[in-house]
Coordinates of C-alpha atoms and ligand atoms in Angstrom, one line a residue:
M1 CA 81.7 2.9 128.9
I2 CA 78.0 2.4 129.2
Q3 CA 77.2 0.4 132.3
F4 CA 78.4 2.1 135.4
P5 CA 77.0 2.0 138.9
R6 CA 75.2 5.3 139.7
P7 CA 74.3 5.4 143.4
R8 CA 71.2 7.5 143.8
E9 CA 70.8 7.2 147.5
L10 CA 72.8 9.9 149.2
S11 CA 73.1 10.3 153.0
N12 CA 71.7 13.5 154.3
N13 CA 75.2 15.0 155.0
M14 CA 76.3 14.3 151.5
T15 CA 73.1 15.6 149.9
D16 CA 73.5 18.7 152.0
L17 CA 77.1 19.2 150.8
M18 CA 76.0 19.0 147.1
Q19 CA 73.2 21.3 147.8
K20 CA 75.5 23.9 149.4
I21 CA 77.9 23.7 146.5
T22 CA 75.1 23.9 143.9
S23 CA 73.7 26.9 145.7
L24 CA 77.1 28.6 146.0
A25 CA 77.6 28.0 142.3
K26 CA 74.4 29.7 141.4
R27 CA 74.5 32.5 144.0
R28 CA 78.1 33.6 143.1
G29 CA 77.8 33.2 139.3
F30 CA 79.7 29.9 138.6
I31 CA 76.8 27.9 137.2
F32 CA 73.2 28.7 136.3
P33 CA 70.5 26.3 135.2
S34 CA 70.0 26.7 131.4
S35 CA 66.9 28.6 130.3
E36 CA 66.1 29.2 133.9
I37 CA 63.4 31.9 133.3
Y38 CA 61.5 29.1 131.4
G39 CA 61.9 26.7 134.2
G40 CA 65.2 25.2 133.1
F41 CA 65.9 22.7 130.4
G42 CA 66.8 19.0 130.6
S43 CA 69.9 19.0 132.8
C44 CA 71.6 21.7 130.8
Y45 CA 73.7 24.3 132.6
D46 CA 75.3 27.7 131.8
F47 CA 78.6 28.9 133.1
G48 CA 78.3 32.3 134.7
P49 CA 81.0 35.1 135.0
L50 CA 83.1 33.1 137.5
G51 CA 82.3 29.8 136.0
V52 CA 83.6 30.7 132.5
E53 CA 86.8 32.0 134.0
M54 CA 87.4 28.8 136.0
K55 CA 86.4 26.5 133.1
N56 CA 88.8 28.4 130.8
N57 CA 91.5 28.0 133.4
I58 CA 90.9 24.2 133.6
K59 CA 91.0 23.9 129.8
K60 CA 94.2 26.0 129.6
A61 CA 95.8 23.9 132.3
W62 CA 95.0 20.7 130.3
W63 CA 96.0 22.2 127.0
D64 CA 99.4 23.5 128.4
E65 CA 100.0 20.1 130.0
M66 CA 99.5 18.3 126.7
T67 CA 101.0 20.7 124.2
K68 CA 103.7 22.3 126.3
T69 CA 104.8 20.1 129.2
Q70 CA 104.5 16.8 127.3
K71 CA 106.4 16.0 124.1
D72 CA 105.2 15.4 120.5
I73 CA 101.6 16.4 121.0
V74 CA 99.8 18.8 118.6
G75 CA 96.4 20.3 118.8
L76 CA 93.3 20.0 116.7
D77 CA 89.8 21.6 116.7
A78 CA 87.5 19.5 114.5
A79 CA 83.9 20.2 113.6
I80 CA 81.1 19.0 115.9
L81 CA 79.1 17.9 112.8
M82 CA 80.7 15.1 110.9
S83 CA 79.7 12.7 108.2
P84 CA 77.3 10.1 109.6
K85 CA 79.6 7.5 108.1
V86 CA 82.1 8.3 110.8
W87 CA 79.6 7.1 113.4
Q88 CA 78.8 4.0 111.5
A89 CA 82.5 3.1 111.4
S90 CA 83.0 4.0 115.0
G91 CA 80.2 1.7 116.2
H92 CA 78.2 4.5 117.8
L93 CA 75.2 3.9 115.7
S94 CA 75.0 0.2 116.7
A95 CA 74.0 -1.4 119.9
G96 CA 77.4 -0.8 121.5
F97 CA 76.6 2.8 122.2
A98 CA 73.2 2.3 123.7
D99 CA 71.7 2.1 127.1
K100 CA 69.3 -0.7 128.0
L101 CA 66.2 1.0 129.2
V102 CA 62.7 0.2 130.5
E103 CA 59.7 2.5 130.0
C104 CA 56.9 3.0 132.4
K105 CA 53.6 2.1 130.7
K106 CA 51.7 4.6 132.7
C107 CA 53.9 7.8 132.9
H108 CA 56.2 6.9 130.0
K109 CA 59.4 7.8 131.9
R110 CA 62.4 5.8 130.9
F111 CA 65.0 4.3 133.3
R112 CA 68.3 2.5 133.0
L113 CA 67.8 -1.1 133.6
D114 CA 70.7 -1.3 136.0
E115 CA 69.1 1.4 138.2
I116 CA 65.7 0.0 139.1
K117 CA 63.8 -3.1 140.1
G118 CA 60.2 -4.0 139.6
K119 CA 57.9 -1.0 139.3
C120 CA 58.3 2.5 138.1
P121 CA 60.1 4.6 140.8
E122 CA 58.1 7.7 139.8
C123 CA 54.5 6.4 139.7
G124 CA 54.6 2.7 140.6
G125 CA 53.4 1.8 137.1
E126 CA 54.2 -1.4 135.2
L127 CA 57.4 -1.4 133.2
T128 CA 58.1 -2.5 129.6
K129 CA 60.6 -5.1 128.6
P130 CA 64.2 -3.6 128.3
R131 CA 65.0 -2.0 125.0
K132 CA 68.2 -0.4 123.7
F133 CA 68.1 3.4 123.2
N134 CA 70.9 5.0 121.2
L135 CA 72.6 7.9 122.9
M136 CA 73.6 9.8 119.7
M137 CA 71.8 13.1 119.2
K138 CA 70.2 13.4 115.8
T139 CA 70.1 16.6 113.8
F140 CA 69.2 17.6 110.2
I141 CA 71.6 19.2 107.8
G142 CA 70.2 21.4 105.1
S143 CA 66.7 22.6 104.7
V144 CA 64.9 19.3 104.2
E145 CA 64.2 17.2 107.2
D146 CA 64.4 13.8 105.5
K147 CA 66.6 10.8 106.0
T148 CA 69.3 11.7 103.6
S149 CA 70.2 14.8 105.6
T150 CA 70.2 13.2 109.0
S151 CA 73.4 13.8 110.9
Y152 CA 74.5 13.6 114.5
L153 CA 76.1 15.9 117.1
R154 CA 79.3 14.1 118.0
A155 CA 79.2 11.9 121.0
E156 CA 82.9 12.1 121.6
T157 CA 85.5 14.4 120.3
C158 CA 88.1 11.7 119.5
Q159 CA 86.5 10.7 116.2
G160 CA 87.5 14.1 114.8
I161 CA 91.1 13.2 115.7
Y162 CA 91.0 9.7 114.1
V163 CA 89.7 10.9 110.8
N164 CA 92.4 13.6 110.7
F165 CA 95.2 11.1 111.5
E166 CA 96.6 11.2 107.9
N167 CA 96.1 15.0 107.6
V168 CA 98.2 15.6 110.7
L169 CA 100.9 13.1 109.7
N170 CA 101.1 14.7 106.3
S171 CA 101.1 18.3 107.4
T172 CA 103.6 18.0 110.3
R173 CA 106.9 16.3 110.6
L174 CA 105.6 14.0 113.4
K175 CA 106.5 10.3 113.5
V176 CA 104.8 7.6 115.5
P177 CA 104.6 7.8 118.5
F178 CA 102.9 11.1 118.7
G179 CA 99.7 12.6 120.1
I180 CA 96.8 14.8 119.1
A181 CA 94.9 16.8 121.7
Q182 CA 91.5 18.3 121.4
I183 CA 89.0 20.1 123.6
G184 CA 85.4 20.4 122.5
K185 CA 81.8 19.9 123.0
A186 CA 80.2 16.4 122.9
F187 CA 76.5 15.5 123.2
R188 CA 74.8 12.3 124.5
N189 CA 71.2 11.8 125.0
E190 CA 71.8 10.6 128.5
I191 CA 68.7 9.0 130.0
T192 CA 69.6 9.7 133.6
P193 CA 71.6 12.9 133.7
G194 CA 72.2 14.2 137.2
N195 CA 74.3 15.1 140.2
F196 CA 74.5 18.7 139.0
I197 CA 77.0 19.0 136.2
Y198 CA 78.4 15.5 136.7
R199 CA 76.3 14.0 133.9
T200 CA 74.7 16.3 131.4
R201 CA 73.6 15.9 127.8
E202 CA 75.9 18.6 126.4
F203 CA 79.4 18.6 127.8
E204 CA 83.0 19.3 127.0
Q205 CA 85.7 16.8 126.6
M206 CA 89.5 17.2 126.8
E207 CA 90.9 14.2 124.9
M208 CA 94.4 13.2 123.8
Q209 CA 95.0 10.4 121.4
W210 CA 98.4 8.8 121.5
F211 CA 99.4 6.9 118.4
C212 CA 102.0 4.2 119.0
Q213 CA 103.4 0.9 117.8
P214 CA 101.3 -2.0 119.1
K215 CA 104.2 -3.5 121.1
T216 CA 104.7 -0.2 123.0
A217 CA 101.0 0.3 123.9
D218 CA 101.2 -1.2 127.4
K219 CA 104.2 0.9 128.3
F220 CA 102.5 4.1 127.1
F221 CA 99.2 3.1 128.8
D222 CA 101.0 3.1 132.1
F223 CA 102.9 6.3 131.3
W224 CA 99.7 8.2 130.5
K225 CA 97.8 6.8 133.4
K226 CA 100.5 8.2 135.7
Q227 CA 100.7 11.5 134.0
R228 CA 96.9 12.0 134.2
M229 CA 96.8 11.2 137.9
K230 CA 99.7 13.6 138.5
W231 CA 97.8 16.4 136.6
Y232 CA 94.9 16.3 139.1
L233 CA 97.2 16.1 142.1
N234 CA 99.4 18.9 140.9
L235 CA 96.3 21.1 140.6
G236 CA 95.5 20.4 144.2
I237 CA 93.2 17.5 144.3
K238 CA 93.5 15.7 147.6
K239 CA 95.3 12.3 147.2
E240 CA 92.8 10.5 149.3
N241 CA 90.0 11.6 147.0
L242 CA 91.5 10.2 143.8
R243 CA 92.1 6.7 142.6
A244 CA 92.7 4.8 139.4
R245 CA 90.4 1.8 138.9
E246 CA 91.2 -1.0 136.5
V247 CA 88.0 -1.8 134.6
A248 CA 87.0 -5.4 134.2
P249 CA 86.6 -6.7 130.6
K250 CA 82.8 -7.0 130.7
E251 CA 82.4 -3.4 132.0
R252 CA 84.7 -1.9 129.3
A253 CA 83.7 0.4 126.5
H254 CA 83.1 -1.5 123.2
Y255 CA 86.5 -0.3 121.7
A256 CA 88.7 -0.8 124.8
K257 CA 91.4 -3.5 125.1
R258 CA 92.3 -2.1 128.5
Q259 CA 90.6 0.6 130.6
V260 CA 91.5 2.5 133.7
D261 CA 88.9 4.9 135.1
I262 CA 90.3 7.8 137.1
E263 CA 87.8 8.2 139.8
Y264 CA 87.1 11.0 142.3
K265 CA 85.3 10.6 145.7
F266 CA 82.3 12.8 145.2
P267 CA 79.8 13.4 148.0
F268 CA 77.7 10.9 145.9
G269 CA 80.4 8.2 145.8
W270 CA 83.4 7.2 143.8
Q271 CA 82.7 8.2 140.2
E272 CA 84.7 8.3 136.9
I273 CA 86.2 11.6 135.9
E274 CA 88.5 10.4 133.2
G275 CA 89.0 7.3 131.2
V276 CA 92.4 6.0 130.0
H277 CA 91.8 3.5 127.2
N278 CA 93.9 1.3 125.1
R279 CA 91.7 1.4 122.0
G280 CA 94.1 -0.9 120.0
D281 CA 93.7 -0.5 116.3
Y282 CA 89.9 -0.5 116.5
D283 CA 89.4 3.1 115.3
L284 CA 92.0 3.3 112.5
S285 CA 91.2 -0.1 111.1
N286 CA 87.5 0.6 111.1
H287 CA 87.9 4.0 109.5
A288 CA 90.2 2.5 106.9
K289 CA 87.6 -0.2 106.1
H290 CA 84.6 2.1 105.9
S291 CA 86.3 5.0 104.1
G292 CA 88.5 2.8 101.8
Q293 CA 91.5 4.9 102.7
D294 CA 94.8 3.5 103.7
L295 CA 95.3 4.6 107.2
K296 CA 98.3 2.4 107.9
Y297 CA 101.6 3.8 109.1
E298 CA 104.7 2.0 107.8
G299 CA 102.5 -1.0 107.0
Y300 CA 100.6 -1.3 110.3
F301 CA 97.7 0.3 112.2
P302 CA 99.1 2.2 115.1
Y303 CA 97.5 1.5 118.5
I304 CA 95.8 4.3 120.2
I305 CA 96.1 5.2 123.9
E306 CA 93.5 7.7 124.8
T307 CA 93.1 9.9 127.8
S308 CA 89.6 11.2 127.9
A309 CA 88.6 13.7 130.5
G310 CA 85.6 16.0 130.9
A311 CA 86.0 19.7 131.4
D312 CA 82.7 19.9 133.2
R313 CA 83.4 16.9 135.4
S314 CA 86.8 18.3 136.2
F315 CA 85.1 21.6 137.1
L316 CA 82.9 19.8 139.6
T317 CA 85.8 17.8 140.9
F318 CA 87.9 21.0 141.5
L319 CA 84.9 22.8 143.0
V320 CA 84.0 20.0 145.4
D321 CA 87.6 19.3 146.5
A322 CA 88.2 23.0 147.2
Y323 CA 85.0 23.6 149.2
S324 CA 85.6 23.9 152.9
E325 CA 83.8 25.4 155.8
V326 CA 85.4 27.1 158.8
K327 CA 83.2 27.1 161.9
G328 CA 83.4 30.1 164.1
G329 CA 85.0 32.2 161.4
R330 CA 88.6 32.5 160.2
T331 CA 88.7 36.2 159.7
K332 CA 87.8 36.9 163.4
T333 CA 85.9 40.1 162.8
T334 CA 83.1 40.6 165.3
E335 CA 80.3 39.8 162.9
A336 CA 82.1 36.8 161.6
T337 CA 82.7 34.8 164.8
K338 CA 79.3 33.2 164.9
E339 CA 79.0 32.4 161.2
L340 CA 80.2 29.5 159.2
E341 CA 82.8 30.7 156.7
V342 CA 83.2 29.1 153.3
L343 CA 86.7 28.9 151.9
L344 CA 87.2 27.8 148.3
K345 CA 90.8 26.6 148.5
I346 CA 91.2 26.2 144.8
H347 CA 94.5 26.0 143.1
K348 CA 95.7 29.5 142.1
A349 CA 96.0 28.5 138.4
L350 CA 92.3 27.6 138.4
A351 CA 90.9 30.4 140.7
P352 CA 88.4 32.5 138.7
I353 CA 89.5 35.7 140.3
K354 CA 93.1 36.3 141.1
V355 CA 93.0 39.6 142.9
A356 CA 90.4 41.7 144.6
V357 CA 90.9 45.4 145.2
L358 CA 89.2 46.8 148.3
P359 CA 89.2 50.3 149.6
L360 CA 89.2 50.1 153.4
V361 CA 86.1 52.2 153.7
R362 CA 83.9 53.6 150.9
N363 CA 82.9 56.9 152.4
K364 CA 86.3 58.5 151.9
P365 CA 86.5 59.7 148.3
Q366 CA 90.4 59.8 148.2
L367 CA 90.5 56.1 149.2
V368 CA 87.9 55.1 146.7
K369 CA 89.7 57.1 144.0
K370 CA 93.1 55.4 144.8
A371 CA 91.5 52.0 145.0
K372 CA 90.0 52.4 141.6
E373 CA 93.4 53.5 140.2
V374 CA 94.9 50.3 141.6
Y375 CA 92.1 48.3 140.2
Q376 CA 92.7 49.8 136.7
L377 CA 96.4 49.0 137.1
L378 CA 95.8 45.3 137.9
K379 CA 92.8 44.5 135.7
T380 CA 94.9 44.5 132.5
H381 CA 97.2 41.8 134.0
F382 CA 95.0 39.6 136.1
V383 CA 91.3 38.8 136.4
T384 CA 90.5 41.4 139.1
Q385 CA 87.4 42.4 141.0
Y386 CA 86.7 45.7 142.7
D387 CA 84.5 45.6 145.8
E388 CA 83.7 48.4 148.2
L389 CA 80.4 47.1 149.7
G390 CA 80.2 46.2 153.4
S391 CA 82.9 45.9 156.1
I392 CA 86.4 44.8 155.1
G393 CA 85.9 41.5 157.0
R394 CA 82.8 40.7 155.1
R395 CA 84.5 41.5 151.8
Y396 CA 87.4 39.2 152.6
R397 CA 84.9 36.5 153.3
R398 CA 83.1 37.1 150.0
Q399 CA 86.4 36.7 148.2
D400 CA 87.4 33.6 150.2
E401 CA 84.1 32.0 149.2
I402 CA 84.9 32.3 145.5
G403 CA 88.5 31.3 146.0
T404 CA 90.1 34.7 145.1
M405 CA 93.9 34.3 145.7
Y406 CA 94.8 37.8 146.8
A407 CA 93.1 40.8 148.3
V408 CA 94.7 44.2 147.9
T409 CA 93.4 46.7 150.5
V410 CA 93.8 50.4 150.0
D411 CA 93.9 52.3 153.3
F412 CA 95.0 55.7 154.7
D413 CA 98.6 54.7 154.7
T414 CA 98.3 54.0 151.0
L415 CA 97.7 57.7 150.4
K416 CA 100.9 58.7 152.2
K417 CA 103.3 55.8 151.5
K418 CA 102.0 54.6 148.1
D419 CA 101.8 51.0 149.3
V420 CA 98.9 48.6 149.9
T421 CA 98.1 45.5 152.0
L422 CA 98.4 42.3 150.2
R423 CA 96.4 39.4 151.8
N424 CA 96.9 35.8 150.9
R425 CA 93.7 33.7 150.8
D426 CA 95.2 30.6 152.4
T427 CA 97.6 31.9 155.0
M428 CA 95.7 35.1 155.6
K429 CA 99.1 36.7 156.0
Q430 CA 99.3 40.4 155.1
E431 CA 102.2 42.2 153.8
R432 CA 102.8 45.8 152.6
V433 CA 103.7 46.2 148.9
K434 CA 104.5 49.3 147.0
I435 CA 102.0 50.1 144.3
D436 CA 104.7 50.3 141.6
K437 CA 105.9 46.8 142.6
L438 CA 102.4 45.3 142.9
V439 CA 102.0 43.8 139.4
E440 CA 105.5 42.2 139.5
C441 CA 104.9 40.9 143.0
L442 CA 101.6 39.3 142.1
K443 CA 103.0 37.8 138.9
K444 CA 105.7 36.2 140.9
Q445 CA 103.4 34.8 143.6
L446 CA 100.9 33.5 141.0
L447 CA 103.6 31.7 139.1
K448 CA 105.2 30.1 142.2
T449 CA 104.4 26.4 142.2
A450 CA 103.9 25.8 145.9
Ligands
LIG501 P1 79.9 7.5 132.1 O1 80.0 6.0 132.3 O2 80.0 8.3 133.4 O3 78.7 7.9 131.3 P2 81.7 7.1 130.0 O4 82.5 6.1 130.6 O5 80.6 6.8 129.1 O6 81.1 8.0 131.2 P3 83.6 8.1 128.3 O7 82.9 7.8 127.1 O8 84.8 7.3 128.7 O9 82.6 8.3 129.5 O10 84.0 9.7 128.3 C1 85.1 10.2 128.8 C2 84.9 11.4 129.8 O11 84.0 12.3 129.2 C3 84.3 10.9 131.1 O12 85.2 10.5 132.0 C4 83.7 12.2 131.5 O13 84.6 13.1 132.2 C5 83.2 12.9 130.3 N1 81.8 12.6 130.1 C6 81.2 11.5 129.4 N2 79.9 11.6 129.4 C7 79.6 12.8 130.1 C8 78.3 13.4 130.5 N3 77.2 12.9 130.1 N4 78.4 14.6 131.1 C9 79.6 15.1 131.5 N5 80.8 14.5 131.2 C10 80.8 13.4 130.5

């Protein structure tokens, strides 16, 4: 979908919240601006040590949902570079996949037509008449930069699925209806990227294409819409922050017969995080026409129901939804009481760090030695962090801020009784667990659904 309201005016509170989340993400190693030592680069971001863990967890949760929980869905990993003929057939090289823009005659900045009125918002200059700019990113294949070698970075992952429809059918024993799932990078030369990682020029999509008989398309559309809503809710997204919005015909993407946007209530307003589309036979019939191949199944073109989510947008959604502040301090240590404590109440399946190992104090060599042993034991099973710096209260808070599910404290009793304190992030309940039962106990707790 191209035209979408993008509220730019944020209230102070909301701007503040986004700023806090952005700064936490940078400070703790979730997300860094790309090429930062060179001043950053055009709304590109890098995922840091915690970010890559969390993003992998999101992608795994999606992949498992599609290929394990649901039925008759297989995976695919198609190339980013494809024949330019694919993009002619899909309609991406025509006006359908273009934003209407105006350019300032003075500073030459470009703006989406639906976002501004009158003069240039940057310098007050006069604007050109609206023109369409294609969002596909061009690149050159081979060593000669001429027209014959022009190709594109894919603007959506699903085209790799459509052009492999026959291959998948012929190499598996699947029959319509069935689905193909794919996670991968996509690129769009967005004119107004922004809101942190909400809209970027390089992003990752998690897309599932469901091939079905035309008469069953409505039924499957409703089914997938419900499943996708459930996925976010099961991973802890608050119900009041999620909605499914039926998109009116004039607002729909060029290929969509029906479209529901799954939207999240970000600090900057309700915004799309996933699209559920009935693409009809648009894709298979166009690829059949342009390639000359018979892409019919039992004499008809299957309809496609698509669920198209963004890994980066989901990341931002889970991060924003999990972020909470506790005034006055929840850990009740003397130094904490006056401070605002941040708790990232992220679902345990998505939390970047599952366990932290903390020696009670760091100036007792036996404690540190034991704690390091426990760390070695846990780190082969879970993403584990070892931390000995600062008071124990401060270390709990550092872990709460990044959403670590469990903290294991090694104290003097550990040396005598061979047990540790296991603290739960959300309840702050502490229990003693024997070291030789720790791995089993954590595995059980991490697998528990509640
Ligand atoms: P928008 O209107 O927000 O640009 P779209 O409707 O064009 O998005 P689709 O083509 O339906 O998006 O893409 C499906 C999903 O891919 C989106 O819901 C979003 O999660 C993700 N996505 C699309 N464009 C971007 C982008 N520029 N940055 C990050 N994620 C994106």
